XYZ file of C-alpha atoms in Angstrom:
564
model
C -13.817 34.988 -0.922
C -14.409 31.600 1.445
C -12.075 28.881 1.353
C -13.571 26.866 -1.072
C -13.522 29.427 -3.534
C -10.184 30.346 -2.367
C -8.754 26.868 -3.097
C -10.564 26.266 -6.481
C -8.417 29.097 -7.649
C -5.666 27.773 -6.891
C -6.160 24.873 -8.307
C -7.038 26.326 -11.584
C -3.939 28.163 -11.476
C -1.458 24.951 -10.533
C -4.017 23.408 -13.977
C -3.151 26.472 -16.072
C 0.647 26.785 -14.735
C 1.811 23.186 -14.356
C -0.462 21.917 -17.424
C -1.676 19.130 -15.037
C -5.599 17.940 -15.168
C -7.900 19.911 -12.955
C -8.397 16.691 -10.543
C -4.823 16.247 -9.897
C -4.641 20.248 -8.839
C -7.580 19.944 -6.766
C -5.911 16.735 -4.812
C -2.513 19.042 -4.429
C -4.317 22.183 -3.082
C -6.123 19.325 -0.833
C -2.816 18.029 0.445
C -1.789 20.866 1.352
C -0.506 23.247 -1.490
C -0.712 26.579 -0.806
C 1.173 27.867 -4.616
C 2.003 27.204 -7.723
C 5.740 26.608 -6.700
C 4.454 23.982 -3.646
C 2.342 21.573 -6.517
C 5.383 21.514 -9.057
C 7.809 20.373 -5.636
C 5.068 17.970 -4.819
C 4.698 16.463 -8.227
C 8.821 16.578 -9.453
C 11.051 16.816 -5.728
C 13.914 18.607 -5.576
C 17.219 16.477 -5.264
C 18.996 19.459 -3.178
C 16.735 17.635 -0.421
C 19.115 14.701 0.309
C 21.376 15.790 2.725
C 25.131 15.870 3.442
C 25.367 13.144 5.657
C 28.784 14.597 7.609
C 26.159 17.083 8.666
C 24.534 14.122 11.168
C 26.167 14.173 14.658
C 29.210 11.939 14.982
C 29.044 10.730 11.264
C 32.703 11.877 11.178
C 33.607 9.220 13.752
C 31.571 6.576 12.382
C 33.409 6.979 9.394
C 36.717 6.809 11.207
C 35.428 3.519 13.586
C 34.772 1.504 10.415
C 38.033 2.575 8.432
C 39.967 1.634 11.488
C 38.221 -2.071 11.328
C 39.354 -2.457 8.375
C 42.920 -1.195 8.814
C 42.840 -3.815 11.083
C 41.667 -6.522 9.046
C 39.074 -7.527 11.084
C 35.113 -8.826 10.625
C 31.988 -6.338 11.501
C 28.941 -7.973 12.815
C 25.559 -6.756 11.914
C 22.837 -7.165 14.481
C 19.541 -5.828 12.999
C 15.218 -6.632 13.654
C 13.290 -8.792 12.139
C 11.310 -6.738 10.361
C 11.583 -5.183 6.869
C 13.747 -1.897 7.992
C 15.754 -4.165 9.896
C 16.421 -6.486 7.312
C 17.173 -3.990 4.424
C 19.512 -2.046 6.989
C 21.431 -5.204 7.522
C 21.276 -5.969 3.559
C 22.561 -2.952 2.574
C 25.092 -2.217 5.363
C 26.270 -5.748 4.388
C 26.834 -5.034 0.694
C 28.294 -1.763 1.504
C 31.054 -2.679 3.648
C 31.780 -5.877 1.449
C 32.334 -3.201 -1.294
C 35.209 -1.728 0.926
C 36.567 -4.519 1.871
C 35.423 -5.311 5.024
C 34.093 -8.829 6.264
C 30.493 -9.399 7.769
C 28.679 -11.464 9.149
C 24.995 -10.741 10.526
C 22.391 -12.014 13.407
C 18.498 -11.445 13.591
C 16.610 -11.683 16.494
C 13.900 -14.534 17.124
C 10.413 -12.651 17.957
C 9.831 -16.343 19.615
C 12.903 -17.101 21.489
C 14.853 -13.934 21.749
C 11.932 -11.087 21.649
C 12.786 -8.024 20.195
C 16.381 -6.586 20.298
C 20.201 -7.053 21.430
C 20.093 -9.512 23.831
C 22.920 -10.744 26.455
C 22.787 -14.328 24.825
C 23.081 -12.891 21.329
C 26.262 -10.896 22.523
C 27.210 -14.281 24.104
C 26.935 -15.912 20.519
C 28.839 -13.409 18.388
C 31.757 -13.744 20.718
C 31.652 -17.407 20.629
C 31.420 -16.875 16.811
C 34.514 -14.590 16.963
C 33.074 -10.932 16.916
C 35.611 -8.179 18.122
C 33.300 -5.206 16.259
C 29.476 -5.222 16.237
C 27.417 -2.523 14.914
C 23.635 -2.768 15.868
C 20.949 -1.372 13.327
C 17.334 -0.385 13.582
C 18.328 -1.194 17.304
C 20.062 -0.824 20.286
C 19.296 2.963 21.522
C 16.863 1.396 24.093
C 19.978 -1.425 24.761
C 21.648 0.057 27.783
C 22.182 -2.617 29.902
C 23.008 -5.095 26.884
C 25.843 -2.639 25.512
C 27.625 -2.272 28.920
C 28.028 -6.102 28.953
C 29.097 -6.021 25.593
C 31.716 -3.314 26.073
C 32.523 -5.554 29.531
C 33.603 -8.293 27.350
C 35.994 -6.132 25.056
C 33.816 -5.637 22.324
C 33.822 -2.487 20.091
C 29.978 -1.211 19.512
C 28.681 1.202 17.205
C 24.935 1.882 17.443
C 22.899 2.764 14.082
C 19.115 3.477 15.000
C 16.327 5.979 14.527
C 14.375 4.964 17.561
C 13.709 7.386 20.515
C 16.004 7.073 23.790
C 14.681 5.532 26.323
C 14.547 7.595 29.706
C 17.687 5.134 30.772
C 20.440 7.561 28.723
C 22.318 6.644 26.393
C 24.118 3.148 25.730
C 27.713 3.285 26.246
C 28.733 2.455 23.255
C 31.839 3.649 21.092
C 29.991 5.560 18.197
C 26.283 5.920 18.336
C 24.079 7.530 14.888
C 20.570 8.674 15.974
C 19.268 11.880 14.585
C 16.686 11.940 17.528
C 19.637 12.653 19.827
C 19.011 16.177 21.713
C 22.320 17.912 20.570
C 21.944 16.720 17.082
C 21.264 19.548 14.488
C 20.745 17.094 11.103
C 17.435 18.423 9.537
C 15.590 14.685 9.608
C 15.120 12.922 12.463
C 12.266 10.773 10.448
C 15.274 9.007 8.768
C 14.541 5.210 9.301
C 17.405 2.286 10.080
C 17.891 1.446 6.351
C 17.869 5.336 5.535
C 20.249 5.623 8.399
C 22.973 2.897 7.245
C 22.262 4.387 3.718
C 23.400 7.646 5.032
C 26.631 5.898 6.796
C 27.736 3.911 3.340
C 27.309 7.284 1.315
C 29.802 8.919 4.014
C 32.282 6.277 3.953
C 32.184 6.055 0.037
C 32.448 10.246 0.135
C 35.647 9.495 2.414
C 37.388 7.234 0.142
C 36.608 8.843 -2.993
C 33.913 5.953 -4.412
C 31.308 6.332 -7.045
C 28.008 7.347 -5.817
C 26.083 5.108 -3.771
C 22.455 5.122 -5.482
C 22.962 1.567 -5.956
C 21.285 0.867 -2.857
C 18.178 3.169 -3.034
C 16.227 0.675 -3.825
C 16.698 -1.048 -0.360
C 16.236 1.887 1.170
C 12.859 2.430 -0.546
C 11.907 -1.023 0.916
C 12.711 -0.581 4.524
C 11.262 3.606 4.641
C 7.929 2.378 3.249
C 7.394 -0.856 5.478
C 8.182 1.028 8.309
C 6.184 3.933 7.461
C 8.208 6.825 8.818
C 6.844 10.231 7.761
C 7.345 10.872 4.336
C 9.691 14.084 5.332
C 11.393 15.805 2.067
C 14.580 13.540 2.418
C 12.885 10.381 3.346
C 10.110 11.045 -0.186
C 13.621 11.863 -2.614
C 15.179 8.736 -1.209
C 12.373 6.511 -1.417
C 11.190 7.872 -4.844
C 14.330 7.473 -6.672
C 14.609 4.323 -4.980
C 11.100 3.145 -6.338
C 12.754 3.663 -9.653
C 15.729 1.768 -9.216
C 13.847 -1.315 -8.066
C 12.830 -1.920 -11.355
C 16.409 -2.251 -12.594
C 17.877 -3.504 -9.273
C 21.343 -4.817 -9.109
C 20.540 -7.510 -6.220
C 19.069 -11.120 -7.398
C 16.868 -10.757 -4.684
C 14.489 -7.575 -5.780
C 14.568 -8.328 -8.992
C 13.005 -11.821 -8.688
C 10.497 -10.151 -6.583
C 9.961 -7.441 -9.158
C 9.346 -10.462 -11.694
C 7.378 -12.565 -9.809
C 5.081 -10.777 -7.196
C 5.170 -7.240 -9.977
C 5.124 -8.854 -12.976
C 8.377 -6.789 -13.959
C 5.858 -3.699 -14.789
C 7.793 -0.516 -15.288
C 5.737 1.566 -12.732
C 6.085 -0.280 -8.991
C 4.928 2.243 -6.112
C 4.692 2.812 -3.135
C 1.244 0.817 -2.827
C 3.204 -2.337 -4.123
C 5.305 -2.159 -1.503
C 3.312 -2.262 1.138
C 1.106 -4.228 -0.021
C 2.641 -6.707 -2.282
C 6.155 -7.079 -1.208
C 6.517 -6.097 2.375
C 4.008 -8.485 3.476
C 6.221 -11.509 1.494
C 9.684 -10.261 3.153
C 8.346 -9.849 6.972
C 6.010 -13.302 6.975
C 9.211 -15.076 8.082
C 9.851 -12.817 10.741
C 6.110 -12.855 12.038
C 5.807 -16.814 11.915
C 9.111 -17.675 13.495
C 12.729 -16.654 11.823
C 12.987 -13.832 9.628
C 16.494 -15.127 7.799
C 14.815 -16.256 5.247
C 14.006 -12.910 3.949
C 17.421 -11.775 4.670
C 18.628 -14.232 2.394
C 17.039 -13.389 -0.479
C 18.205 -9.937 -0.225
C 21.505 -11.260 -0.087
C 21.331 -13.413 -2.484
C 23.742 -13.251 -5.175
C 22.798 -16.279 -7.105
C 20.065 -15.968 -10.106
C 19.665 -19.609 -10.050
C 18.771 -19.847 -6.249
C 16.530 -16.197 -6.123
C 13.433 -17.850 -7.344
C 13.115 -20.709 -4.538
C 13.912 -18.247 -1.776
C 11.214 -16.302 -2.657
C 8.970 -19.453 -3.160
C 9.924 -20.585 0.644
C 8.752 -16.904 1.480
C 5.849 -17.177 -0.434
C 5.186 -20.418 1.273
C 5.449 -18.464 4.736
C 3.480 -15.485 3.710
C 0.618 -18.644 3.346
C 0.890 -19.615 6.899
C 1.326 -15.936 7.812
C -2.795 -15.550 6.242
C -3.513 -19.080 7.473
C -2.904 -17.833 11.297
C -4.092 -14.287 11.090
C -7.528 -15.750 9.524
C -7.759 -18.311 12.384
C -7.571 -15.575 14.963
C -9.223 -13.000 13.838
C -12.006 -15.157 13.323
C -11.827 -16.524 16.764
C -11.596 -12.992 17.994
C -14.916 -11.995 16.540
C -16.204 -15.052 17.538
C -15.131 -14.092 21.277
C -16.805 -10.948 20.731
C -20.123 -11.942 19.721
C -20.395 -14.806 22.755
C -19.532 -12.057 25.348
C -21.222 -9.013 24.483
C -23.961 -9.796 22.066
C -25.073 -6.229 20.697
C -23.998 -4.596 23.485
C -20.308 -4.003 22.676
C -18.665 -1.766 25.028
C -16.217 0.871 23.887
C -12.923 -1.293 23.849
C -12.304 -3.851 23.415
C -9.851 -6.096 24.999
C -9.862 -9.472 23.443
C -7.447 -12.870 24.746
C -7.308 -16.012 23.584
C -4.422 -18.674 24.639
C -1.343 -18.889 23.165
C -2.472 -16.654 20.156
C 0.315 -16.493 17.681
C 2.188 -13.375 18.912
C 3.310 -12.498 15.200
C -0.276 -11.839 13.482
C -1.869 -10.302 16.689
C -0.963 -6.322 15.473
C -2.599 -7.325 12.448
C -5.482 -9.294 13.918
C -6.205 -6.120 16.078
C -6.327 -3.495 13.188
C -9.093 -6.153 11.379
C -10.715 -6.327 14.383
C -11.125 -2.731 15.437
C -12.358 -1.921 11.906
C -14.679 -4.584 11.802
C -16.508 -3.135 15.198
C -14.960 0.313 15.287
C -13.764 0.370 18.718
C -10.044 0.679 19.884
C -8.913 -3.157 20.155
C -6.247 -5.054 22.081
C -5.629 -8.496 21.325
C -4.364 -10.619 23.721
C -2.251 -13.914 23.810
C -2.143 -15.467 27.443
C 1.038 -17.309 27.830
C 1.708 -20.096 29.938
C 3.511 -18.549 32.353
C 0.761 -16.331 33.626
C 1.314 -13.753 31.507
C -0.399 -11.961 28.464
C 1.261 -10.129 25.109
C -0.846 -7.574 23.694
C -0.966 -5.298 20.295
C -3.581 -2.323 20.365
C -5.042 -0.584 17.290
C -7.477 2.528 17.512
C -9.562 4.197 15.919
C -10.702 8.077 15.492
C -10.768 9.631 18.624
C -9.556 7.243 20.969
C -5.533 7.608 21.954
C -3.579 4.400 22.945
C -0.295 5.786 24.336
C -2.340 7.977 26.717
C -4.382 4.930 27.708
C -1.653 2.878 28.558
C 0.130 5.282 30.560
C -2.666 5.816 32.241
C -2.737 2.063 33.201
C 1.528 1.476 33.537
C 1.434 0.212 36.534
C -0.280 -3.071 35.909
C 1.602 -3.694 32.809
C 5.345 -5.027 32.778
C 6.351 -3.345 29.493
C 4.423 -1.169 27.467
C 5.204 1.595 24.603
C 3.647 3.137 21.520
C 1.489 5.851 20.365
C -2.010 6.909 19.588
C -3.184 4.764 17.347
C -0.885 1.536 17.610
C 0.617 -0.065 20.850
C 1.825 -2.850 22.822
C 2.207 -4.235 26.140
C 2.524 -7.058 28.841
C 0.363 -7.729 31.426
C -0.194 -10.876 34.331
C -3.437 -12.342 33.373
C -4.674 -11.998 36.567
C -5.128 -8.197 35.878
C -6.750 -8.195 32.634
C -9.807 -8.386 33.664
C -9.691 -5.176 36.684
C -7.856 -3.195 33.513
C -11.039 -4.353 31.199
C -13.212 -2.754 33.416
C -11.312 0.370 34.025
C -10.649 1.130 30.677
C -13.851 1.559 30.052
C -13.999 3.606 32.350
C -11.514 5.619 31.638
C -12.655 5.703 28.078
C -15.724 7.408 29.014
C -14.028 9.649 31.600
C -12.338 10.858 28.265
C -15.906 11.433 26.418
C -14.879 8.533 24.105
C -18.131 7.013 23.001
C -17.797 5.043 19.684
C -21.216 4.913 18.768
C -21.509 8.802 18.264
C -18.273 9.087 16.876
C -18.817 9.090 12.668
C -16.157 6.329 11.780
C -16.309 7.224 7.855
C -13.876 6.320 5.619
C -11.735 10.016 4.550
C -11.376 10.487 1.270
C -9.329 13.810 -0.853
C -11.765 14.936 -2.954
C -14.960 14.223 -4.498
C -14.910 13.545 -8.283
C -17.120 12.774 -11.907
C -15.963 9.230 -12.841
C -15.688 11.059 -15.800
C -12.157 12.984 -14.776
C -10.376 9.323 -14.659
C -8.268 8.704 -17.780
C -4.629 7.044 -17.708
C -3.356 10.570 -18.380
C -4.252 11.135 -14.729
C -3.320 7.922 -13.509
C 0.274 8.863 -14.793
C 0.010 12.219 -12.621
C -0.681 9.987 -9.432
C 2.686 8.060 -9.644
C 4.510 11.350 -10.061
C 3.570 12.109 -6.639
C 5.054 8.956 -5.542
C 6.020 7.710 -2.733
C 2.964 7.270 -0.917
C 2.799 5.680 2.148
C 3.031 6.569 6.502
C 1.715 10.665 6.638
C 1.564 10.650 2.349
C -1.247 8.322 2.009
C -2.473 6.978 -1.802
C -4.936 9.348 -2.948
C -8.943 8.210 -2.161
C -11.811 9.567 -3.924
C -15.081 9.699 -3.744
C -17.828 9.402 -6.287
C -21.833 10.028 -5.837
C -24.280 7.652 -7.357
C -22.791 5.566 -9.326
C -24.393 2.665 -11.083
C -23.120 -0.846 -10.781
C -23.175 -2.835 -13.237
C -21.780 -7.093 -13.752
C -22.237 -7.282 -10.144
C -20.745 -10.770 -8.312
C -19.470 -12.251 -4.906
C -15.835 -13.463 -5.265
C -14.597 -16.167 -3.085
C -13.249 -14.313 0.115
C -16.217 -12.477 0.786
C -15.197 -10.088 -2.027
C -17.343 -8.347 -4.710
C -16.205 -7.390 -8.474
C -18.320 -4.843 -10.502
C -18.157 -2.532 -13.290
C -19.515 1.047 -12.401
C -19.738 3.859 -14.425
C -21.781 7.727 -13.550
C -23.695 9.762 -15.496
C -22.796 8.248 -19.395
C -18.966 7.855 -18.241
C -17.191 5.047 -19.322
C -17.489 1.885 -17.182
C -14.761 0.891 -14.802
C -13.850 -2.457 -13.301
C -14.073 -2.022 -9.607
C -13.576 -4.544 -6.416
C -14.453 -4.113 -2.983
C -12.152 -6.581 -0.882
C -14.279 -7.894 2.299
C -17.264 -6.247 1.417
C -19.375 -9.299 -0.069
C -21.884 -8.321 2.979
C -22.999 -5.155 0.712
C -24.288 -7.044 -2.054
C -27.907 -7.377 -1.059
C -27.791 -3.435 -0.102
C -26.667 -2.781 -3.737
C -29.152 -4.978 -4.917
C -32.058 -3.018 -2.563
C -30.793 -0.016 -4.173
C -31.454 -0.216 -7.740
C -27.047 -1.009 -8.075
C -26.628 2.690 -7.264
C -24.526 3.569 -4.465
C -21.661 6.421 -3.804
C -18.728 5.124 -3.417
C -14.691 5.902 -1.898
C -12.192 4.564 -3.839
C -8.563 4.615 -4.496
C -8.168 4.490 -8.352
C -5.231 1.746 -8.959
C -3.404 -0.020 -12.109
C -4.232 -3.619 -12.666
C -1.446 -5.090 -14.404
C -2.692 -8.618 -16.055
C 0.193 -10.051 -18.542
C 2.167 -7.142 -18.559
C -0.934 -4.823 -19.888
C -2.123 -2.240 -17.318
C -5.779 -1.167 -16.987
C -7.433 1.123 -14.545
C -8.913 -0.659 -11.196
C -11.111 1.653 -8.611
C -10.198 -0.207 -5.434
C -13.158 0.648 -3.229
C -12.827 1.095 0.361
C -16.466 1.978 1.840
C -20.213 2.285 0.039
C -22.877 4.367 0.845
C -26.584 3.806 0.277
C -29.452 6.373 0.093
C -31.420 3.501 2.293
């Protein structure tokens, strides 16, 4: 028996078994179910995955440092990041301690005026401020030099963070929680920073006898998503459960998100998340402070909730404004230099680009062209700041390293990075990365950049009943993405061009019922569709639209395909 056949068996076993539609046990045997007893884990969890968090190395003394804090009666400053990990690890470490009667007060980073991380004049600050205790979070592994001055001064440091070490050892600091520590033996090291504080509340509420901290899982859901850390068994129970307790949240904050930006609807997932909410929370952070955000987490006011998120909202606008602007101008810069003749990466700079939408700039970018892309903001003092997004078959960390020594910081991985370079050597590391990108047999132009997709399906196997299996397997989201089908010749039908360069359709296969579809950015396609008799085979992720509170089904499509 081949594999094919092999697999279709088992899915009509998990059908047959688990009583689930034969599409949703072909998509489970596709993501990697090999039995019966794999699909029903996949689809329901197991809460015996959440671990004992005493098991994570030092957790005992963490426990003890903040106890003795408070037995002293003194304040605990949080120092977090500016993104949406950092800012629900500071929320909810915030709330926690304030339920056990300890004092807090917290500081962000500026992307602008700080950069990333602990800095000395942020130390500096707190102590002015009257800090005696300081526990970094979602930070301060990589914060060697920063914690020695800190501990110079007196200060007592614990470090919460899930980041690598650096090759600099270990900061000297009184307690430090990361499970990516060599000698520690906790069973998930993909724990983020707000999974990580969640862990340290849970084991100070288990010392003192509290009620259970689920309170907080919907924070925690926040921060794992946005940061997309691998969906590990842990990580998917705590986000999952926490995904459910957003819609009955106990902070001002999420709900008036959940009412506003979800329209309260019963079912939020992982896709609203990332999509809907994330974007909203980090915009302050990526256009110049992210407290704002932090604020509305903490908010503990009904009254004030709804204009927080409106100044958000306001920044999330500006946050579009400037990443349209750019990428735009980086196309632009594209077209003037190479024509047609586009060479395998790209490395694109423009001055003073704004450094908070250039990640996001590059990832349009190297989609639009598919070729690896770094965009580059050249600063006025001579040097440039650069984010790099790939694509398939082209690996960014081994690039760069490739290339250190002309860069004056530089980290990542394959297919997202960043680094610093003088702007006098940008164009010598043009050159020989193209070089080097052929020495590595990357050539774009053979390389098929199709959109993947799970499983090919009949239009005609989409009802709500399996639209309802799909959010069991919630969270999706970093190595668990949403489910993407495809469908073959399908016929469009109400076709027409939405401002944006969007197109909205109904499409339907072989007598099936007709389903609204849009295709975001794809406005370009409509004379193809047109050319082809509106018949075209099409990926899609099959979504809820929720208009007034009623839900319908919405194929989001993600790529066409045209017999000529």
């Amino acid at each position: 028996m081949d594999l094919g056949n092999m697999q279709e068996l088992l899915a009509s076993t998990i059908t047959s078994e688990l009583k689930v539609p034969h599409v949703i046990a072909r998509l489970l045997v596709k993501r990697g179910c090999t039995s019966v007893a794999e699909a029903y884990y996949m689809l329901f969890g197991e809460k015996n995955g959440i671990q004992d968090p005493f098991l994570m190395l030092d957790m005992n003394e963490a426990v003890d440092w903040v106890l003795a804090v408070r037995d002293r009666q003194e304040k605990i400053f949080i120092f977090g990041d500016y993104d949406l990990d950092g800012l629900s690890s500071v929320a909810l470490l915030t709330r926690g301690l304030k339920e056990i009667g300890i004092a807090t007060e917290w500081r962000l980073p500026n992307r602008f005026s700080s950069g990333y991380g602990l800095s000395v004049s942020a130390i500096d600050e707190m102590i002015e401020a009257g800090a005696k205790n300081i526990i970094t979070v979602d930070t301060g592994i990589t914060a060697v030099t920063e914690i020695e001055y800190a501990k110079s001064k007196g200060l007592q440091v614990m470090v919460v963070d899930h980041h690598q070490p650096s090759g600099d050892g270990l900061p000297a600091c009184d307690v430090l929680l990361d499970p990516h520590r060599e000698e520690d033996s906790y069973k998930n090291e993909e724990l983020c920073g707000v999974g990580l504080s969640y862990k340290l509340i849970c084991a100070l509420f288990s010392r003192l006898g509290l009620s259970s901290a689920e309170k907080f899982l919907d924070l925690v859901a926040l921060g794992t998503l946005a940061d997309l850390v691998p969906l590990t068994e842990e990580n998917k129970m705590l986000t999952r459960s926490g995904l459910k307790k957003m819609c009955h949240s106990d902070w001002y904050g999420v709900q008036e998100l959940c009412r506003d930006v979800l329209n309260m609807h019963s079912f939020i997932g992982g896709q609203d998340v990332l999509f809907r909410i994330a974007p909203i929370l980090n915009a302050p952070g990526r256009m110049g402070c992210a407290d704002a955000a932090l604020h509305l987490l903490l908010c503990d006011d009904p009254m004030r909730a709804p204009s927080l998120l409106a100044s958000l909202k306001e920044w999330n606008v500006l946050r579009k404004k400037k990443e349209a602007e750019i990428s735009e101008a980086a196309i632009r810069w594209v077209h003037s230099r190479y024509g047609n003749d586009i060479p395998s990466v790209l490395i694109i700079d423009g001055n003073d680009w704004h450094l908070g939408v250039i990640g996001i700039v590059a990832a349009k970018v190297a989609q639009e062209f598919s070729r690896p892309t770094a965009i580059l903001s050249l600063q006025p003092d001579g040097t440039a700041h650069a984010s790099a997004r790939s694509v398939l078959g082209f690996n960014w960390h081994k690039a760069l390293f490739e290339f250190r020594h002309l860069f004056d910081r530089w980290g990542g991985h394959a297919n997202a990075a960043g680094f610093s370079i003088p702007v006098s050597e940008i164009e010598s590391f043009r050159e020989q990365l193209i070089l080097f990108a052929a020495n590595q047999n990357f050539f774009p132009d053979e390389c098929e950049q199709k959109t993947s997709f799970d499983i090919l399906v009949a239009l005609s196997e989409l009802d709500e009943a399996v639209m309802d299996w799909i959010l069991k397997m919630e969270p999706y989201g970093g190595s668990f993405p949403y489910p993407v089908f495809k469908a073959e010749k399908v016929k469009i039908h109400k076709l027409r061009e939405l401002r944006g360069n969007h197109l909205q359709m109904e499409i339907n296969q072989n007598g099936s019922r007709r389903f609204s579809a849009i295709a975001f950015g794809m406005g370009n396609q409509k004379s193809k569709i047109e050319q082809n008799n509106f018949e075209a085979t099409v990926v899609f992720e099959p979504t809820w639209n929720v208009y007034n509170r009623k839900r319908s089904i919405q194929l989001a499509i993600k790529a066409m395909e045209f017999e000529r």
